[in-house]
Coordinates of C-alpha atoms and ligand atoms in Angstrom, one line a residue:
X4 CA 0.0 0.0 0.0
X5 CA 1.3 3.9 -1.0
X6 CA 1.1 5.8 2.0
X7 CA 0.8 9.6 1.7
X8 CA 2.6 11.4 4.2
X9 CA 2.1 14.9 5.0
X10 CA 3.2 17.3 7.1
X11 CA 0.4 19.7 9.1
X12 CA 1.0 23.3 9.0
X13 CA -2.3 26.4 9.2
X14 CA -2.3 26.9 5.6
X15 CA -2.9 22.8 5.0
X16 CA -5.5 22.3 7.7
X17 CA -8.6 22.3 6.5
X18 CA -7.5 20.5 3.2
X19 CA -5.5 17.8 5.3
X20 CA -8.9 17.4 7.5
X21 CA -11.2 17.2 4.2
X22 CA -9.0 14.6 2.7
X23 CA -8.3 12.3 5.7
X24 CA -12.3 12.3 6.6
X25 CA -12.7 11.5 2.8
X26 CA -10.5 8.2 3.6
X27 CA -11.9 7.9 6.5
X28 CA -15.6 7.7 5.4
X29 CA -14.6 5.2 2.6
X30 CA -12.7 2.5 4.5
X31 CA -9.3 3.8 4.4
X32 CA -6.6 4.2 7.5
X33 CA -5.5 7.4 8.9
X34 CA -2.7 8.5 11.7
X35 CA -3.7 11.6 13.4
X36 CA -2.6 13.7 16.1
X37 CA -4.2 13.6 19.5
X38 CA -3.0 15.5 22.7
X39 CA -2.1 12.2 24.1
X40 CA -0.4 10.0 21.4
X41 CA -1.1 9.6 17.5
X42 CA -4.3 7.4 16.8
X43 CA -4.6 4.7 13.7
X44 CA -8.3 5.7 12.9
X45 CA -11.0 4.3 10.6
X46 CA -14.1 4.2 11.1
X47 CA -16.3 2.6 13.3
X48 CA -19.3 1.7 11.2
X49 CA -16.7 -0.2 8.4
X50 CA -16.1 -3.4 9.9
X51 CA -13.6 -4.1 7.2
X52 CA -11.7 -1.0 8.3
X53 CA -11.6 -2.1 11.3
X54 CA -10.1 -5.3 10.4
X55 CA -7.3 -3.5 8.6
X56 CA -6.3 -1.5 11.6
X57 CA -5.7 -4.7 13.8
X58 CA -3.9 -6.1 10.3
X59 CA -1.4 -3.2 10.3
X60 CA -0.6 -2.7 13.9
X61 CA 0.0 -6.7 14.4
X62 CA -2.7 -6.5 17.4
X63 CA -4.0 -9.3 19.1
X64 CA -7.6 -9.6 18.3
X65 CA -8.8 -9.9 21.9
X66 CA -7.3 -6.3 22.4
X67 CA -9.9 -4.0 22.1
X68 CA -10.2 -0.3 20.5
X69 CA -11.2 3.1 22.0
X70 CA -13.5 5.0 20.1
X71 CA -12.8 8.7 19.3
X72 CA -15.9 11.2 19.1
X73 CA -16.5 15.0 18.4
X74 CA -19.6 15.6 20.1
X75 CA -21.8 14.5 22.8
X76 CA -24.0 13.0 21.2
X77 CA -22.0 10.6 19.3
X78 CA -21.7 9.0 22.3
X79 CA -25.2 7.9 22.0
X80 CA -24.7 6.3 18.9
X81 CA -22.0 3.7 21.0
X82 CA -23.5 3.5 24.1
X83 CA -26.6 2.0 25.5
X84 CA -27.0 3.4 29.4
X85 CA -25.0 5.9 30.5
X86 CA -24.9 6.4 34.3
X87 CA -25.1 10.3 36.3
X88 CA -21.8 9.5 37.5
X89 CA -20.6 9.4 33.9
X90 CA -22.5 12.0 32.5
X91 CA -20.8 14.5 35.2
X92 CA -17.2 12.9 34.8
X93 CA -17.8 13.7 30.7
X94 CA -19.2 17.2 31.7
X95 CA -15.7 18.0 33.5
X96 CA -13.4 15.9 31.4
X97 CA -14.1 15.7 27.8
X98 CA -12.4 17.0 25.6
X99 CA -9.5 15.6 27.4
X100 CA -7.3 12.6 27.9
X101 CA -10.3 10.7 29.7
X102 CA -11.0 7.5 28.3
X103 CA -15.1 5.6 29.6
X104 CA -16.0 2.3 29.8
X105 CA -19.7 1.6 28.9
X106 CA -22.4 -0.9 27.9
X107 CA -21.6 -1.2 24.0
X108 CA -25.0 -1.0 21.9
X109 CA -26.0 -3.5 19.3
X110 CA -24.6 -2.3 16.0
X111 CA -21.3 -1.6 17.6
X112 CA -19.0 -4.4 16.0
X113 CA -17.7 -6.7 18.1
X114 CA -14.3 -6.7 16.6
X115 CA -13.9 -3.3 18.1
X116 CA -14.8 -4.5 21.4
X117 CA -12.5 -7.5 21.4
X118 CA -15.6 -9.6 21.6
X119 CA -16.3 -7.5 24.9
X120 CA -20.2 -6.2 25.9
X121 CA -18.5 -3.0 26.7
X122 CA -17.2 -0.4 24.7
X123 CA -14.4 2.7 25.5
X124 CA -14.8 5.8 24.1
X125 CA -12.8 9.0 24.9
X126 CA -13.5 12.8 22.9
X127 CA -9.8 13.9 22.3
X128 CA -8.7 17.7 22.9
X129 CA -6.4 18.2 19.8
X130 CA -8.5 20.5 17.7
X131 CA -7.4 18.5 14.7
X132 CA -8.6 15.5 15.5
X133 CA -11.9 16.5 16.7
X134 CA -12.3 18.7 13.6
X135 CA -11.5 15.1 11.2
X136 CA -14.1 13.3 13.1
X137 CA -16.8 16.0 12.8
X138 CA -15.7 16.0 9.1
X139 CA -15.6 12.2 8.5
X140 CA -19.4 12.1 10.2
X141 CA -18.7 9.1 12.3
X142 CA -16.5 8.0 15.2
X143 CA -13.2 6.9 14.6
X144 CA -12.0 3.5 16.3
X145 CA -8.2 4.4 16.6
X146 CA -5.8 2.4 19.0
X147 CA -2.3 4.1 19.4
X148 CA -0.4 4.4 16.1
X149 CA 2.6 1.9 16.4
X150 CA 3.5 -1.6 16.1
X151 CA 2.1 -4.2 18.3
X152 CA 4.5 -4.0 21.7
X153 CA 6.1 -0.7 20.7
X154 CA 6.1 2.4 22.7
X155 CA 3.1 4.3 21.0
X156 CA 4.1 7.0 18.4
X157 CA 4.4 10.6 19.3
X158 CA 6.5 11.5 16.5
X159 CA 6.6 12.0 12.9
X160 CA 9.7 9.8 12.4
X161 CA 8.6 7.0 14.6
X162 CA 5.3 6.8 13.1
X163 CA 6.6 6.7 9.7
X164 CA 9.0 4.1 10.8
X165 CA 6.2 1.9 12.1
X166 CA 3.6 2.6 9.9
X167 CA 4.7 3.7 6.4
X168 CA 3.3 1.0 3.8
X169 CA 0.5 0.2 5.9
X170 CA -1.8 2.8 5.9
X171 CA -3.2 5.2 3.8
X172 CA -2.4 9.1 5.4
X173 CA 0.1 9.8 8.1
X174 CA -0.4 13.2 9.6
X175 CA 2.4 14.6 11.2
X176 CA 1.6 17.2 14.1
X177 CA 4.9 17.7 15.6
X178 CA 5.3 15.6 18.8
X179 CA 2.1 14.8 21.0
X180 CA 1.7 17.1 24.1
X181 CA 0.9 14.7 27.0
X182 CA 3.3 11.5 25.2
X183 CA 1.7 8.7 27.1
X184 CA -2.2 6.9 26.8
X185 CA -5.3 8.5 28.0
X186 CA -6.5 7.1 31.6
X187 CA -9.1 4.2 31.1
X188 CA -11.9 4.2 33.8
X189 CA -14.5 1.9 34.5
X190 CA -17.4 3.5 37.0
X191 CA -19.3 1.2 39.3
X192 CA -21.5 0.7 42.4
X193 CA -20.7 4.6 43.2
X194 CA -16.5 3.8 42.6
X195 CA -14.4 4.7 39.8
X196 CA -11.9 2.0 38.7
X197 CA -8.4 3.2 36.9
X198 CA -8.1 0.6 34.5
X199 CA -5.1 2.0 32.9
X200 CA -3.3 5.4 34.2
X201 CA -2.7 8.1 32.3
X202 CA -2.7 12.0 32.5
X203 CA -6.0 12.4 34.7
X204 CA -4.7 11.1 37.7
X205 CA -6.0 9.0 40.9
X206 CA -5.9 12.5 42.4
X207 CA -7.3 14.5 40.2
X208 CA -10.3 12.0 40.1
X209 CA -11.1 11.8 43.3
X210 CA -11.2 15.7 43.5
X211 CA -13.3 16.4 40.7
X212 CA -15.7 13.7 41.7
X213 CA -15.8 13.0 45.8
X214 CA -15.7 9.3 45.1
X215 CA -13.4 6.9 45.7
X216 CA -10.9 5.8 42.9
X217 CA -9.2 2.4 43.1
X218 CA -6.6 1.0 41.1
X219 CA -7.7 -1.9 39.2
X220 CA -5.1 -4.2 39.9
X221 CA -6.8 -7.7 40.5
X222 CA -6.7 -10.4 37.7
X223 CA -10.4 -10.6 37.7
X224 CA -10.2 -6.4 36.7
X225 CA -7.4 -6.8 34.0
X226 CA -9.6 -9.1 32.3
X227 CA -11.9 -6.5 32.2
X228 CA -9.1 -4.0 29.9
X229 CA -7.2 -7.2 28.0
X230 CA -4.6 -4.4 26.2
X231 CA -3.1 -4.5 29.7
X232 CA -1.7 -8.0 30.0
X233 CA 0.0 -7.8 26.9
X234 CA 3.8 -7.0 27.0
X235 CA 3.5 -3.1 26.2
X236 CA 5.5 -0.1 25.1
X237 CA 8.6 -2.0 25.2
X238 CA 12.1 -0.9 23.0
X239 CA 13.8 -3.3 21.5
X240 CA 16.7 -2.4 23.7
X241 CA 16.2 -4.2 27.3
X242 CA 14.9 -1.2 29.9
X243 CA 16.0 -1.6 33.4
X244 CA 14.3 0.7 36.2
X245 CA 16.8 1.9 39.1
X246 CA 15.9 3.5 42.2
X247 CA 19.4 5.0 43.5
X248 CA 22.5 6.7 42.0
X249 CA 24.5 3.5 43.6
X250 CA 22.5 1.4 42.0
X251 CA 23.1 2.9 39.2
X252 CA 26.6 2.9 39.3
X253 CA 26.6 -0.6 39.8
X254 CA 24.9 -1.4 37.3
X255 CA 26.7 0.5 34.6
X256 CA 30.3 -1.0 36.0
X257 CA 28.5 -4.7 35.3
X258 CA 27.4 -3.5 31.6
X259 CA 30.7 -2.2 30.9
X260 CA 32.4 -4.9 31.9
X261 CA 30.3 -7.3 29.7
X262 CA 30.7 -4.8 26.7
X263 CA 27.0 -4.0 26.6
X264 CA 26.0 -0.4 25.1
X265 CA 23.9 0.8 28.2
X266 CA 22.1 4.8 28.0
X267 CA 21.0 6.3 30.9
X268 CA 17.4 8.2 30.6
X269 CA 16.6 11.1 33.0
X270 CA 14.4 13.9 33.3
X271 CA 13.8 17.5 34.9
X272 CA 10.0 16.7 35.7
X273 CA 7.1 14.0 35.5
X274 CA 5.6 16.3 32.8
X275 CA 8.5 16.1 30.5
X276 CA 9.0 12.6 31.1
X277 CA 5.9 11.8 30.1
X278 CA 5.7 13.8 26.7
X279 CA 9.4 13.1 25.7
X280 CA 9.4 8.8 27.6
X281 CA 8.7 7.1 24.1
X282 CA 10.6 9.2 21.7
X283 CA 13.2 8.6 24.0
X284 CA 13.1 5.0 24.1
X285 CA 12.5 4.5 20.1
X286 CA 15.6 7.1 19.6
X287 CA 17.8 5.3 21.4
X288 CA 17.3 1.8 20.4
X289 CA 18.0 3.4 16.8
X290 CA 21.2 4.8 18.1
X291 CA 22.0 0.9 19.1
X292 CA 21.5 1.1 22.7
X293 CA 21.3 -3.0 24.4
X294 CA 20.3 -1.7 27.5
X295 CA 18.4 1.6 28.5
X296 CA 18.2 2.4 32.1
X297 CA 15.4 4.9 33.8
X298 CA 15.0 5.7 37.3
X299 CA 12.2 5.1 39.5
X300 CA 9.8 8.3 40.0
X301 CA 7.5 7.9 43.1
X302 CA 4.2 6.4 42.4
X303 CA 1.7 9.5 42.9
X304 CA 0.1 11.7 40.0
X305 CA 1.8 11.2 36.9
X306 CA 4.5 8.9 38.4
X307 CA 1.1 6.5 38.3
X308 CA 1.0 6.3 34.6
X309 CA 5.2 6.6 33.9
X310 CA 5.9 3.9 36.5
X311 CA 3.1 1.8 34.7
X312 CA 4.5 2.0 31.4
X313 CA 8.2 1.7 32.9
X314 CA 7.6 -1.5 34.4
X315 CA 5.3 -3.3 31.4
X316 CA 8.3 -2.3 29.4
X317 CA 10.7 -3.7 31.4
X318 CA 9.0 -7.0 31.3
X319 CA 10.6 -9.9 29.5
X320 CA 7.7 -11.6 28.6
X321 CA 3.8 -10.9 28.9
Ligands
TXA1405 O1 -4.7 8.1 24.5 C1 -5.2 7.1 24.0 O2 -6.0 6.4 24.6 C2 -4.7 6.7 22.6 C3 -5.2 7.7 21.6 C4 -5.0 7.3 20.2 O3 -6.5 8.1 21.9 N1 -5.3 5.4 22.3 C5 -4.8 4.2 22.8 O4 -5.4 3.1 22.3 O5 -3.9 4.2 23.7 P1 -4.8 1.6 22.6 O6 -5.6 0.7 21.7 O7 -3.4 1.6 22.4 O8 -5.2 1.3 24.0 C6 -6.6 1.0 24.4 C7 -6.7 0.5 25.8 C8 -6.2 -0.9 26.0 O9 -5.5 -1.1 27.2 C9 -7.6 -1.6 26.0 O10 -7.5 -2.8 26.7 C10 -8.5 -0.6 26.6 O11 -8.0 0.6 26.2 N2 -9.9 -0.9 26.3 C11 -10.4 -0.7 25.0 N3 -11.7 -1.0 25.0 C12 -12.0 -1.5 26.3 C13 -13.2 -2.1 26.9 N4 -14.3 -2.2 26.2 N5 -13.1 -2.4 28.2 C14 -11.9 -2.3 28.9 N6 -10.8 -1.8 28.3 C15 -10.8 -1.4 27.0
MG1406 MG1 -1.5 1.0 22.2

């Protein structure tokens, strides 16, 4: 497949958006900037578009897809009941990098789901993407752009790298502003359940909503969000976490001994190691790195989400 790659400037918006909704409404794959990380999108209502975007990532089929909307009452079209408590999370949270769990309605394809009765929907903030789905007319399904088990793309280069030859547009933004997955609640009995952490904190949660906010950790839970058992975000280099400066040291003597190429990531703040974490990683596994070592942030706020990510990626096996 020709892809058509094109960089987004003010004078190309509008034509950019007309052309990727065009694909879009006819069954074709796009990659488009959201504040969180770059989206794979077709649409929702074109199951063989669907099946193409699980085709070009390499994505287990079990592994299901959030659904990206415009408006409110999209939401409707996806969703069969959905609850007060939802209704004033959306109210405070959408646009944003807040991702819902809800009963999926009938027509909703199962492949999209995963073969799940639930569906995930989240209405983006990046006024590009929310100006291409009002365009295209329908939701856009659109897991993270990037290979199966690759850090998700939040760069031109890397997306290009992944994707070039397997879809039909890449739209290059300039690097995504939050860099890592929306938050994935599920809401229930009164609580809200993190399935997967993200930008929208524990904290923040429980603030804007006076209920309590658990982690959902348990195996019976993960079930509930199968992208999270899967080995994720992962270099090819391997990633070792460290929690002290000795450690460190250590570690690096042991390397160097053994000959291994070992980098060492850090970074001034949680917020710029969450926008810059993945270009990182993919950067320096091009530059050869065998072994790419991070250190530990404490697990509150954003450390949630980074430490998350950190330690999925350091995993050897799923
Ligand atoms: O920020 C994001 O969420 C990005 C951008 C493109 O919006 N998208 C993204 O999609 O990260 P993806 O496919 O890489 O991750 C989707 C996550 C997976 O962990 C999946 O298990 C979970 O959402 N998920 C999707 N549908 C679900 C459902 N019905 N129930 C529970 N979890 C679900
Ligand atoms: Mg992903």
């Amino acid at each position: 497949m020709k892809t058509e790659i094109v960089r987004l400037s003010k004078k190309n918006w509008e034509k950019v958006a007309a052309k990727a909704a065009e694909i879009i409404r006819r069954g074709g794959l796009v990659v488009f900037p959201t504040e969180t990380v770059y989206g794979l999108g077709a649409s929702v209502f074109d199951e063989r578009a669907v099946k193409k975007i699980f085709k070009a990532k390499g994505r287990p089929s079990d592994n299901p897809i959030i659904v990206h909307i415009a408006r409110f009452s999209q939401l409707k079209e996806l969703a069969e009941k959905i609850s007060g408590i939802d209704k004033k999370l959306i109210k405070r949270f959408w646009p944003g990098p807040l991702t819902l769990i809800f009963k999926k309605r009938k027509r909703v394809s199962s492949i999209i789901t995963g073969g799940l009765p639930s569906i995930a929907v989240r209405m983006p903030t990046h006024p590009f993407a929310r100006n291409l789905i009002r365009k295209a007319g329908v939701p856009i399904a659109a897991p993270s752009a990037n290979i199966s088990g690759r850090p998700s793309g939040t760069l031109g280069r890397h997306l290009r790298q992944d994707l070039s030859g397997r879809v039909d547009l890449i739209i290059d933004a300039g690097p995504s502003s939050v860099g890592l997955e929306s938050t994935v609640i599920k809401t229930e009995g009164g609580k809200i359940f993190i399935l997967r952490p993200g930008a929208v904190t524990k904290e923040i949660l429980e603030k804007a909503s006076k209920l309590p906010v658990f982690f959902a950790k348990d195996k019976k839970k993960l079930q509930v969000s199968p992208g999270t058992k899967y080995r994720h975000y992962a270099p090819k280099a391997k990633l070792e976490i460290f929690e002290s400066e000795k450690e460190l040291k250590k570690t690096l003597q042991t390397f160097k001994k053994r000959k291994k190429k070992a980098k060492v990531l850090r970074y001034k703040n949680l917020k710029l190691m969450s926008k810059n974490l993945y270009r990182d990683l993919r950067s320096l596994d091009q530059r050869g790195a065998q072994i790419i070592l991070v250190k530990a942030v404490s697990k509150a706020g954003l450390g949630v989400a980074i430490m998350d990510r950190l330690e999925r990626a350091a995993r050897d096996t799923i």
